[in-house]
PDB file of C-alpha atoms in Angstrom:
ATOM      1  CA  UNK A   1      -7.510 -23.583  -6.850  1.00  0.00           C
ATOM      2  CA  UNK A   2     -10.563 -21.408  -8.297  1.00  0.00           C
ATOM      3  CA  UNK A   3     -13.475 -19.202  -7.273  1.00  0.00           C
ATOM      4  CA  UNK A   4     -15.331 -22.369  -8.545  1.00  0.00           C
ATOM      5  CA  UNK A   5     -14.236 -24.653  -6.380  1.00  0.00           C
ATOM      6  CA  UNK A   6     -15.142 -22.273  -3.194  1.00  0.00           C
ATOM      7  CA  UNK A   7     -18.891 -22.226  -4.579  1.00  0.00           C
ATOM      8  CA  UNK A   8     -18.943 -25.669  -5.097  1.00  0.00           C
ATOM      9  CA  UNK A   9     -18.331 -26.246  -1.115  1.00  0.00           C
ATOM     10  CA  UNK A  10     -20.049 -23.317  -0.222  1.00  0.00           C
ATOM     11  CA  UNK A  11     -23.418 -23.605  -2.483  1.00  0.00           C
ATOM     12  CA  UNK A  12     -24.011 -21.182  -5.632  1.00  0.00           C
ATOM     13  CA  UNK A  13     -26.880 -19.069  -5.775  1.00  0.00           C
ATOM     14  CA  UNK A  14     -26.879 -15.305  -3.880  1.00  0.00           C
ATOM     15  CA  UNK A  15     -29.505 -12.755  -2.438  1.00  0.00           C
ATOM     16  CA  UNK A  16     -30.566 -10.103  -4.844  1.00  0.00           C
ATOM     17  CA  UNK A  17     -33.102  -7.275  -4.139  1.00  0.00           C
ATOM     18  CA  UNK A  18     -33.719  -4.598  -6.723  1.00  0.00           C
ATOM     19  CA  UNK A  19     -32.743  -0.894  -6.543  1.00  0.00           C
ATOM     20  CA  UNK A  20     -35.525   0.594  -4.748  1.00  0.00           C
ATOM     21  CA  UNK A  21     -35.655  -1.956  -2.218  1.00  0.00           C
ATOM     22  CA  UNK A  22     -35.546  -0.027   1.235  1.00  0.00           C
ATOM     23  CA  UNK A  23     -32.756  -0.317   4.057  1.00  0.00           C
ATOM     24  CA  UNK A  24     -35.781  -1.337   6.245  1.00  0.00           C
ATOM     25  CA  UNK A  25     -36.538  -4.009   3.879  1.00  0.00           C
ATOM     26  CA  UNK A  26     -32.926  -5.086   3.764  1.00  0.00           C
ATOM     27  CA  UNK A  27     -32.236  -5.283   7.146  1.00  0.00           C
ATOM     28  CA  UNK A  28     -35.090  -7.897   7.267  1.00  0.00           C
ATOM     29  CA  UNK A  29     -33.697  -9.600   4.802  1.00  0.00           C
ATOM     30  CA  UNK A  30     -30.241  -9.662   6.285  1.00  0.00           C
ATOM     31  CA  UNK A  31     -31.470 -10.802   9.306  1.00  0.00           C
ATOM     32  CA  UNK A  32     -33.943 -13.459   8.577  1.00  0.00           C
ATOM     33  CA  UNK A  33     -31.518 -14.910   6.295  1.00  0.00           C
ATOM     34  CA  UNK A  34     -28.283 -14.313   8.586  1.00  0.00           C
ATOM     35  CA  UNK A  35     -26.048 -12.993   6.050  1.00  0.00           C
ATOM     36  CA  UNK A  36     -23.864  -9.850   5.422  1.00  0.00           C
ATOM     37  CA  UNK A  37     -25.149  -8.550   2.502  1.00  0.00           C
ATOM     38  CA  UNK A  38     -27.021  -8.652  -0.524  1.00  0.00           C
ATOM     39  CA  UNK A  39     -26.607  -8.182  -4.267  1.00  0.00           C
ATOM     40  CA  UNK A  40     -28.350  -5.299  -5.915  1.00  0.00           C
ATOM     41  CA  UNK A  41     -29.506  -5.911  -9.771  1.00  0.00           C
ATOM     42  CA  UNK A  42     -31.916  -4.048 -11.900  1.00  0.00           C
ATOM     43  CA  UNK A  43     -35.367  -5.453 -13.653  1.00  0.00           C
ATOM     44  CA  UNK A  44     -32.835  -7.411 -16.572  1.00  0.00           C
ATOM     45  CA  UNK A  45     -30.642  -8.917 -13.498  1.00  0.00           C
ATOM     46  CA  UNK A  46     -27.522  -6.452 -14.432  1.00  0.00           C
ATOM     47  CA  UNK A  47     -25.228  -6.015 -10.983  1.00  0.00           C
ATOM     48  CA  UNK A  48     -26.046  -2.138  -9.399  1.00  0.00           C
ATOM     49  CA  UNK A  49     -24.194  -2.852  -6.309  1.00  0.00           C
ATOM     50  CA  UNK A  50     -23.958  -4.849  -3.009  1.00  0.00           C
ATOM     51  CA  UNK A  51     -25.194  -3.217   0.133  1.00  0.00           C
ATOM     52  CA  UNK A  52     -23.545  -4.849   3.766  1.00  0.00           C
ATOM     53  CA  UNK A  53     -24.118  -4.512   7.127  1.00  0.00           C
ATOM     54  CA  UNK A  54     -21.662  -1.674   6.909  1.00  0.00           C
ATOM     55  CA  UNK A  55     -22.799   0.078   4.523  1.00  0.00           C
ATOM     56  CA  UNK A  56     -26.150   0.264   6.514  1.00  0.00           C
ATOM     57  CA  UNK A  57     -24.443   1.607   9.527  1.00  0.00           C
ATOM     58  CA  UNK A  58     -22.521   4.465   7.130  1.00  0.00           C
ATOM     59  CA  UNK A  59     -25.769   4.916   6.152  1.00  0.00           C
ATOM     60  CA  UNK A  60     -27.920   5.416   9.768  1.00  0.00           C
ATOM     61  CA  UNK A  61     -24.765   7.932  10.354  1.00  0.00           C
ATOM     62  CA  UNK A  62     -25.303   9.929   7.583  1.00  0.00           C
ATOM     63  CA  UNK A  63     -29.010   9.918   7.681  1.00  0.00           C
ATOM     64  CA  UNK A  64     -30.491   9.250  10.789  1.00  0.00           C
ATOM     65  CA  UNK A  65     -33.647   7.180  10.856  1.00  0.00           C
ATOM     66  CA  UNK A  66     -34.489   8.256   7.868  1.00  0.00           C
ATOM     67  CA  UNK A  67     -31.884   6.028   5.801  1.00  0.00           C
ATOM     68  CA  UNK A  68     -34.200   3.199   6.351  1.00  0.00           C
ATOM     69  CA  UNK A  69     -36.331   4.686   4.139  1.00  0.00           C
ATOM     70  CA  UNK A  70     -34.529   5.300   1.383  1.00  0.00           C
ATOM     71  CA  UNK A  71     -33.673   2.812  -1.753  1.00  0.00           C
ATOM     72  CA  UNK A  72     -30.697   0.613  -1.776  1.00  0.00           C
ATOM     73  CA  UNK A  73     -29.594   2.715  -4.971  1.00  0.00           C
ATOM     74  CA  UNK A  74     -29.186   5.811  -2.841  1.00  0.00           C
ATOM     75  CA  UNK A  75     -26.617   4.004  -0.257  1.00  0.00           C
ATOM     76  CA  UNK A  76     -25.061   0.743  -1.486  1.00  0.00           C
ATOM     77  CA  UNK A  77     -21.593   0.443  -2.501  1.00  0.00           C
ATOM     78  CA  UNK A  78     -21.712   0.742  -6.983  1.00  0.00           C
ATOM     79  CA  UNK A  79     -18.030   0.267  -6.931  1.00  0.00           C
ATOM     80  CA  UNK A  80     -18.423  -3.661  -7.237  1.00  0.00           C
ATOM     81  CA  UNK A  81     -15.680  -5.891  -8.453  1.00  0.00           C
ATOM     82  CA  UNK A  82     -17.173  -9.397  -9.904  1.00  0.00           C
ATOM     83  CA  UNK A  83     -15.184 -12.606 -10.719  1.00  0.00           C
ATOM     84  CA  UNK A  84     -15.296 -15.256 -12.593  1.00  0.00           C
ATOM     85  CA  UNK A  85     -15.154 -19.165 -11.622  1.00  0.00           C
ATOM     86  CA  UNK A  86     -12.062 -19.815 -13.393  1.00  0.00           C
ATOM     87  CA  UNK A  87     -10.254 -16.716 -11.140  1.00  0.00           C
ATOM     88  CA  UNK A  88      -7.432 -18.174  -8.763  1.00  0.00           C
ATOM     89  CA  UNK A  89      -8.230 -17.682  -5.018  1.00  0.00           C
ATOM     90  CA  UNK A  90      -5.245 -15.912  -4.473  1.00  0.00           C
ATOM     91  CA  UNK A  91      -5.817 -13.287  -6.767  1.00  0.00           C
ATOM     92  CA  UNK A  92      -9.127 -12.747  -5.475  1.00  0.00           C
ATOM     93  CA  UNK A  93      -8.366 -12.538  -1.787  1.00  0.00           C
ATOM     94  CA  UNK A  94      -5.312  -9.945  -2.683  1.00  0.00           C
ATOM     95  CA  UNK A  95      -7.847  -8.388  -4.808  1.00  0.00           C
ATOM     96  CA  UNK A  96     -10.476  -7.887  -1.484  1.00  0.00           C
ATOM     97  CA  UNK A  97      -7.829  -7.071   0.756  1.00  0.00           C
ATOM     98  CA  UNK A  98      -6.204  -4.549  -1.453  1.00  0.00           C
ATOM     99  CA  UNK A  99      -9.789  -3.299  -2.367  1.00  0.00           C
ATOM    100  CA  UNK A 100     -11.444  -3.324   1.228  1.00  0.00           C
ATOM    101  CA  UNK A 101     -14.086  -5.089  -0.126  1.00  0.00           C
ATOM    102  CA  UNK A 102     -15.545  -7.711   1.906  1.00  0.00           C
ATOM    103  CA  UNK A 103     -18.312  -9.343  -1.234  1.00  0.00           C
ATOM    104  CA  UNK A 104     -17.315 -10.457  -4.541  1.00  0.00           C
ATOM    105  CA  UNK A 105     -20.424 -11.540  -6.849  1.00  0.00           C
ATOM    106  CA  UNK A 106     -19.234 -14.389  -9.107  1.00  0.00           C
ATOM    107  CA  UNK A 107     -20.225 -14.017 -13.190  1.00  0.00           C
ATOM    108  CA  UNK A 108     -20.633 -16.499 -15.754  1.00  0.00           C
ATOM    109  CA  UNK A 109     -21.679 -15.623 -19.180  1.00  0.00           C
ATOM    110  CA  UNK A 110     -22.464 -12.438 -18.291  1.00  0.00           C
ATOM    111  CA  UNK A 111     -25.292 -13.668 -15.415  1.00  0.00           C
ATOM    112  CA  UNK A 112     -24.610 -13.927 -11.786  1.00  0.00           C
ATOM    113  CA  UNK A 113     -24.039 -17.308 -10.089  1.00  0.00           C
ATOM    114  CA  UNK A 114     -23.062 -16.715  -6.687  1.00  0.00           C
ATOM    115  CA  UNK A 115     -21.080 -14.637  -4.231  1.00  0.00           C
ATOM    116  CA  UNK A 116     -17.982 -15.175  -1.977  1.00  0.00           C
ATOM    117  CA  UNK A 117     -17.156 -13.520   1.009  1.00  0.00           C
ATOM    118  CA  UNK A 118     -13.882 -12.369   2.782  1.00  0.00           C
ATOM    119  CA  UNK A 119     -14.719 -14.781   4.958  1.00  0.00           C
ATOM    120  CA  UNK A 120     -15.027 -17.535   2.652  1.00  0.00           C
ATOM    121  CA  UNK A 121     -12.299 -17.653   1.204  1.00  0.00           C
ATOM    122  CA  UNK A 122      -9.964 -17.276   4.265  1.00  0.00           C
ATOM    123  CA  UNK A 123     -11.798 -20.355   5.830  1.00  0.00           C
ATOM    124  CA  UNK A 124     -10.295 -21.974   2.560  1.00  0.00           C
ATOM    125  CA  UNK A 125      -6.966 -20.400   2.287  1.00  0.00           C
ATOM    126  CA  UNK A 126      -6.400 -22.058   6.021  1.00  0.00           C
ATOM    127  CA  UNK A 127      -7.576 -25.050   5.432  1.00  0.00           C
ATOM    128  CA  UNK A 128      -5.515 -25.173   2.386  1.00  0.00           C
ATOM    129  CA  UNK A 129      -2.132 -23.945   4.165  1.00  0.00           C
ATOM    130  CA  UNK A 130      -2.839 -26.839   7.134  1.00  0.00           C
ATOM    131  CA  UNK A 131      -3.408 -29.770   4.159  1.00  0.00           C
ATOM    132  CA  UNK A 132       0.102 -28.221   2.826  1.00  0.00           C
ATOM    133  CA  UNK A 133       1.663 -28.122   5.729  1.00  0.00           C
ATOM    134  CA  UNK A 134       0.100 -31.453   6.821  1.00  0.00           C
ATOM    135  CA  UNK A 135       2.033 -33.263   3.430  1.00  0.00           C
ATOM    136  CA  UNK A 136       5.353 -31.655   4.414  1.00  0.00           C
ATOM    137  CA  UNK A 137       4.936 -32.948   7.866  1.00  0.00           C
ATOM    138  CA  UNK A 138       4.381 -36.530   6.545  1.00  0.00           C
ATOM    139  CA  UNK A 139       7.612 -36.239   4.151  1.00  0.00           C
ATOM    140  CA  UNK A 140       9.315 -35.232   6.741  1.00  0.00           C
ATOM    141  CA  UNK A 141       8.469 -38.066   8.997  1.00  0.00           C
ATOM    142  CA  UNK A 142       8.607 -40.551   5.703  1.00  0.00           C
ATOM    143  CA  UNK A 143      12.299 -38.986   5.379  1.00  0.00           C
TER     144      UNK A 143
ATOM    145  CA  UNK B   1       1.622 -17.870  19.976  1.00  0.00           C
ATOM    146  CA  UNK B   2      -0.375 -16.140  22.099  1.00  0.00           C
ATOM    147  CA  UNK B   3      -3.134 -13.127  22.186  1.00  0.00           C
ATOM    148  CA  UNK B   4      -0.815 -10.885  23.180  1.00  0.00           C
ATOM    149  CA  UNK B   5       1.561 -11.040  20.453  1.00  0.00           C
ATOM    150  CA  UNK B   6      -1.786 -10.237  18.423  1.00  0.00           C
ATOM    151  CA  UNK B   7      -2.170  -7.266  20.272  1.00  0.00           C
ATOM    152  CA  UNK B   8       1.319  -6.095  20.061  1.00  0.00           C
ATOM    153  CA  UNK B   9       1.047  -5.863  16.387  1.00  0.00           C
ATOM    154  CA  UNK B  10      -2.458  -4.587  16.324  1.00  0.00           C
ATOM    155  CA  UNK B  11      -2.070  -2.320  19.157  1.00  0.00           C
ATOM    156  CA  UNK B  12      -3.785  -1.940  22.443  1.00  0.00           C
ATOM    157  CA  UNK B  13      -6.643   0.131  23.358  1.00  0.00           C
ATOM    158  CA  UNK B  14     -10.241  -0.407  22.191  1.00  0.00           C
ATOM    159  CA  UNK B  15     -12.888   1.694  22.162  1.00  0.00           C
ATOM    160  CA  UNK B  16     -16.150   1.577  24.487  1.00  0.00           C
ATOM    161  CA  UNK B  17     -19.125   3.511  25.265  1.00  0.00           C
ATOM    162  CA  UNK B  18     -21.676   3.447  28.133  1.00  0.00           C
ATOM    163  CA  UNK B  19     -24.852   1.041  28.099  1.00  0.00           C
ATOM    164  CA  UNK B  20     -27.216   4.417  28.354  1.00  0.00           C
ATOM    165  CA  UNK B  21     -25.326   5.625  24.781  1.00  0.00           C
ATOM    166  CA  UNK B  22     -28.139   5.538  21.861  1.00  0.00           C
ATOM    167  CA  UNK B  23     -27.458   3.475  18.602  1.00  0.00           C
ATOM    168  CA  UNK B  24     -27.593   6.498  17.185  1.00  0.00           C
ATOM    169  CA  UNK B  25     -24.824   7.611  18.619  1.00  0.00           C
ATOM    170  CA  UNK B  26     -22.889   4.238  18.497  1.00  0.00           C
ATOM    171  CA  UNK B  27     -23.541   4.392  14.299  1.00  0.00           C
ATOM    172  CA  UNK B  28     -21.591   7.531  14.117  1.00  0.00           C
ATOM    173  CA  UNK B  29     -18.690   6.168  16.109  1.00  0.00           C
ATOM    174  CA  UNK B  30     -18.583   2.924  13.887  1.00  0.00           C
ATOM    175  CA  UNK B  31     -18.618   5.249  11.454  1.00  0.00           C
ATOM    176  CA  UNK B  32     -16.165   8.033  12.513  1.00  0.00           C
ATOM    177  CA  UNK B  33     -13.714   5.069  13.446  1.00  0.00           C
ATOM    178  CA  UNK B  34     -13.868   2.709  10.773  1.00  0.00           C
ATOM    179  CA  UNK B  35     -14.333  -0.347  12.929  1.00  0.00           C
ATOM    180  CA  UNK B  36     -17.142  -2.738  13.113  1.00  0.00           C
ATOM    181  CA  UNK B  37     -17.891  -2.917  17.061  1.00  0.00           C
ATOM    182  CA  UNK B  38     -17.666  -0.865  20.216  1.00  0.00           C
ATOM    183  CA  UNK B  39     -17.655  -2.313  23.910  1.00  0.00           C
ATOM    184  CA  UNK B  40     -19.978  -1.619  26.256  1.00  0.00           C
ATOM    185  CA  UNK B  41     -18.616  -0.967  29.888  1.00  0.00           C
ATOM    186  CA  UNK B  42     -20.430   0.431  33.152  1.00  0.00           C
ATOM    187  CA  UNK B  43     -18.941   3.954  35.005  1.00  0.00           C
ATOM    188  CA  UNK B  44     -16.788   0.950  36.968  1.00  0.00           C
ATOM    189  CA  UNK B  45     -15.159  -0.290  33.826  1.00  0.00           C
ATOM    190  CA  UNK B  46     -16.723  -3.387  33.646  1.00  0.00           C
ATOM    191  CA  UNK B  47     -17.779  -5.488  30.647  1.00  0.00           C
ATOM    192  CA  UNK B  48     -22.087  -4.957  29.811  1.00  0.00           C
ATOM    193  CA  UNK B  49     -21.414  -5.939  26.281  1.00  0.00           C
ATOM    194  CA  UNK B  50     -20.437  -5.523  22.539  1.00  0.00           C
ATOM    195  CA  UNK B  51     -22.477  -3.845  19.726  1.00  0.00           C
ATOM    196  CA  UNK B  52     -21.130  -4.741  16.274  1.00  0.00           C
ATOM    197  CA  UNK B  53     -22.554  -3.881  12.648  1.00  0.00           C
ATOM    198  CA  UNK B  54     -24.480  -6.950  12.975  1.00  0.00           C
ATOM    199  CA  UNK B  55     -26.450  -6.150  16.192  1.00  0.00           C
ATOM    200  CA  UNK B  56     -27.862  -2.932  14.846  1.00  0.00           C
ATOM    201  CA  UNK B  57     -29.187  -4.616  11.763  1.00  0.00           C
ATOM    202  CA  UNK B  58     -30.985  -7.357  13.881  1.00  0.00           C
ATOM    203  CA  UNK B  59     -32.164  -4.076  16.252  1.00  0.00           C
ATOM    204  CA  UNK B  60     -33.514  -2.019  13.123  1.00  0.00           C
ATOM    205  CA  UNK B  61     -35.288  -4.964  11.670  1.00  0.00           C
ATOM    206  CA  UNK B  62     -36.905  -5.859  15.330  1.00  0.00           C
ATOM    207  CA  UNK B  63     -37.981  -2.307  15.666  1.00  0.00           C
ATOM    208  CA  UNK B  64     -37.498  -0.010  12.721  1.00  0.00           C
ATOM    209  CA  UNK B  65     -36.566   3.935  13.289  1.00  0.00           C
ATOM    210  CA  UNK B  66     -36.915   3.834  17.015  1.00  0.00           C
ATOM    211  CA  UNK B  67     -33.886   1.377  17.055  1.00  0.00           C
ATOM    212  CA  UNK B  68     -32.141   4.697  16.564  1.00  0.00           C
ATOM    213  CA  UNK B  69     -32.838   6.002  20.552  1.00  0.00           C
ATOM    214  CA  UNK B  70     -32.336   2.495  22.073  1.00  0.00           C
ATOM    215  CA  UNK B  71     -30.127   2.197  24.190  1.00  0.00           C
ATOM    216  CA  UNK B  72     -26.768   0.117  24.056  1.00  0.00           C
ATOM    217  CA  UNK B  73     -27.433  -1.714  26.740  1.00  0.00           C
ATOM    218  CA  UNK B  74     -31.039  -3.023  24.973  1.00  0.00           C
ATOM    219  CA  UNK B  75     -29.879  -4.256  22.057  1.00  0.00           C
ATOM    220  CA  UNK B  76     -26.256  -5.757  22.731  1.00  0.00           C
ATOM    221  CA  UNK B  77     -24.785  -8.478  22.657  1.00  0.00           C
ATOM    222  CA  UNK B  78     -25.231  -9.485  26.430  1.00  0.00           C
ATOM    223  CA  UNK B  79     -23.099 -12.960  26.923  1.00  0.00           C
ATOM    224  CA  UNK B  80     -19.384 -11.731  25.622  1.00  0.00           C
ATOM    225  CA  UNK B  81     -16.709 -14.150  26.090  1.00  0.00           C
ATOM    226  CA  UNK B  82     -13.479 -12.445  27.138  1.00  0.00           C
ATOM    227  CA  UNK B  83      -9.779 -13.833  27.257  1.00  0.00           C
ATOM    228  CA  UNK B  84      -6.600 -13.117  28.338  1.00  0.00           C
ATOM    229  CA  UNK B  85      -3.064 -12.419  26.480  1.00  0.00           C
ATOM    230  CA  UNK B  86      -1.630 -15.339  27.675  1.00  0.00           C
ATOM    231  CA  UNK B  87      -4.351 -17.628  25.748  1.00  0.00           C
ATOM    232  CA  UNK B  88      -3.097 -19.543  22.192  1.00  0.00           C
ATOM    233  CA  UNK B  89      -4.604 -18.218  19.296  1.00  0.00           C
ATOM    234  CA  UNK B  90      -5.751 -21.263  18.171  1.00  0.00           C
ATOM    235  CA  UNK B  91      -7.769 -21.916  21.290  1.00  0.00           C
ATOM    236  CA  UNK B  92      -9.428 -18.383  20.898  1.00  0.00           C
ATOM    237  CA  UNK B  93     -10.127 -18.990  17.075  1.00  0.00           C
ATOM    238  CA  UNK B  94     -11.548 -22.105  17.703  1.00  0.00           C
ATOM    239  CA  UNK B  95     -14.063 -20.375  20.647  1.00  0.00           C
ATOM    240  CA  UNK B  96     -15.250 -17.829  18.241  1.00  0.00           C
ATOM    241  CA  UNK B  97     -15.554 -19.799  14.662  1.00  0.00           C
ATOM    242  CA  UNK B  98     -17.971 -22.399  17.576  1.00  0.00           C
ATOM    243  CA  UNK B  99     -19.709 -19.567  18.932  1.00  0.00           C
ATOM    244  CA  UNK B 100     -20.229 -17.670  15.856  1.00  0.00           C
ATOM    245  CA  UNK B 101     -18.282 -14.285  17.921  1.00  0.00           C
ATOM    246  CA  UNK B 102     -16.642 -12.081  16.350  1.00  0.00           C
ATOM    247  CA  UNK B 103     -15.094  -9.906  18.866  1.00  0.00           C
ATOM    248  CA  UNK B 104     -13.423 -10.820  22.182  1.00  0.00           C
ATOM    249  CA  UNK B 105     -12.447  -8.572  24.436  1.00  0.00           C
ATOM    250  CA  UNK B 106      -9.209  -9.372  25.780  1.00  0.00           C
ATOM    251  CA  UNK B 107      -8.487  -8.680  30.067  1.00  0.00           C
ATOM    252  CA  UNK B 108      -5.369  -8.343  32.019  1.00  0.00           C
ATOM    253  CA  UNK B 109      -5.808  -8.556  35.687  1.00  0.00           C
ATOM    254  CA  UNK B 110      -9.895  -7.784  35.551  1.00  0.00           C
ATOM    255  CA  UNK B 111      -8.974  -4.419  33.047  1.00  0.00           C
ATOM    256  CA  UNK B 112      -9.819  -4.416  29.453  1.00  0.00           C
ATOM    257  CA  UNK B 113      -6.490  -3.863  27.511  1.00  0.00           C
ATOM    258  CA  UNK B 114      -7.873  -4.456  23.807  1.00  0.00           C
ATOM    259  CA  UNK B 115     -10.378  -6.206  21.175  1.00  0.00           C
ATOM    260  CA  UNK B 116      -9.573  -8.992  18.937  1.00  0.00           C
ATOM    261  CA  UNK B 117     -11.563  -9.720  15.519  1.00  0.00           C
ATOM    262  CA  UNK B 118     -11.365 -13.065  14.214  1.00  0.00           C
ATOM    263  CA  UNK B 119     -10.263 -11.153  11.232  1.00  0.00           C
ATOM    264  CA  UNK B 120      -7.348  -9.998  13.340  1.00  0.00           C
ATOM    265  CA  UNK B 121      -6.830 -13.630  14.254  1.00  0.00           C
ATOM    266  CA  UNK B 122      -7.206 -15.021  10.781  1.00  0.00           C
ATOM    267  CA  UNK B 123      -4.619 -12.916   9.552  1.00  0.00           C
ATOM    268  CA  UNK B 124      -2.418 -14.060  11.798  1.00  0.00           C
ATOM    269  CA  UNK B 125      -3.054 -17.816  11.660  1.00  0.00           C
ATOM    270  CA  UNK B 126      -2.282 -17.163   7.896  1.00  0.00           C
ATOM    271  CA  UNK B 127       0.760 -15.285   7.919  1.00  0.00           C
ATOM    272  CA  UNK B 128       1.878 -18.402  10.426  1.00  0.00           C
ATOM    273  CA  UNK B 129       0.797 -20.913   8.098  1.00  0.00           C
ATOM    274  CA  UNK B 130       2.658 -19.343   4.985  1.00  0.00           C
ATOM    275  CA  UNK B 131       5.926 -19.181   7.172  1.00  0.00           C
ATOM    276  CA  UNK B 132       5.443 -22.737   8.267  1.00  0.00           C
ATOM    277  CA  UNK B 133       4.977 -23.746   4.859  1.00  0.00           C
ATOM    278  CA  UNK B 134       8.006 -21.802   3.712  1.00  0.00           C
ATOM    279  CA  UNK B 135      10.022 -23.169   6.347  1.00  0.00           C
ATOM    280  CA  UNK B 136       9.377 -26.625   5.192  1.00  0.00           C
ATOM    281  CA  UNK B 137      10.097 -25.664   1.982  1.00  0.00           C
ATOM    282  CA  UNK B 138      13.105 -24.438   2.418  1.00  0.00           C
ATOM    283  CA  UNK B 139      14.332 -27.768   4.566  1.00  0.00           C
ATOM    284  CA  UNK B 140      13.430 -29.940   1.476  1.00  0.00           C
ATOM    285  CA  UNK B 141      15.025 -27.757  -1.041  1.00  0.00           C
ATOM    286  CA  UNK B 142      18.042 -28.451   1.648  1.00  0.00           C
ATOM    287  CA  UNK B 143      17.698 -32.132   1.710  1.00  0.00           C
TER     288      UNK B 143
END
């Protein structure tokens, strides 16, 4: 199974806001659209970084109130590992784990096409596991 | 398998703070922990609440800086679902993927004794699922 097949379920397309976006303005944006995070890219859409919930928080306790002025460039995560569609799952959920990282943009060509979370791919990996598990059961029974 | 077991491996204890402390305050202790909510519990002990990552987003985009000098007990997460260790994980899992939760405290005899993520619980469920499926395996490789 691929990184492909998870954006097919889940829907491509991802949030991007440029570098001097604010933390104000991204907390908006976080919360009117209900998700974790969002992508940072520059004027030429080339991936800067990702900045999460948590990063916000790290940021509030470094700053004070004054984090939610400054630009996403100035607190998001740069460290960003990307993927491709034709990536197993499995390598990309050791990869997150290992890594801590919760977001993983999703390339093709070169130009961003979507972005899975931790989350999304363990809602996969069990459903996955219970279909396997499921089959064994019926050979089992068929035995 | 139940909650406990989850808590065995996890450890007990969680941490809380009192509905009067600021957000302020409650970013550094995300922060200084490395954990992604706190409880809130009154002088007696007793459950107010839960502020996770997510809450203080929502709070700074409702009300900018001055989020910062709220109070817990204004911007938390008011209706908390609790359980206890005797509960399956799969009943708990299912509770919190429906109600969109991502923390439940977890009581024994009216006291808190720990926190559960559904991170924590997904974790598990997968570890299960991959020693299911290996056990299965190894039966047909037997037959």
């Amino acid at each position: 199974m691929t990184v492909g097949r998870i954006l097919e379920r889940k829907g491509y397309g991802l949030e991007t806001v440029s570098p001097s976006t604010t933390i104000a303005a991204i907390s908006h944006h976080l919360n009117d659209q209900g998700i974790g995070a969002v992508v940072i890219v520059d004027d030429s859409g080339r991936l800067k970084g990702i900045v999460s919930e948590r990063d916000i928080v790290r940021a509030l306790a470094a700053h004070g109130p004054s984090a939610l002025d400054k630009p996403a460039h100035e607190i998001m995560t740069a460290n960003v590992i990307t993927a491709t569609e034709d990536e197993p799952v499995d390598e990309i959920m050791r990869l997150m784990t290992e890594s801590k990282f919760r977001h993983v943009p999703i390339a093709r060509d070169g130009k961003l096409v979507g972005l899975v979370s931790i989350g999304d791919l363990v809602k996969h990996r069990i459903t996955e596991l219970e279909k396997e598990t499921e089959a064994f059961r019926a050979y089992i029974r068929a035995a």
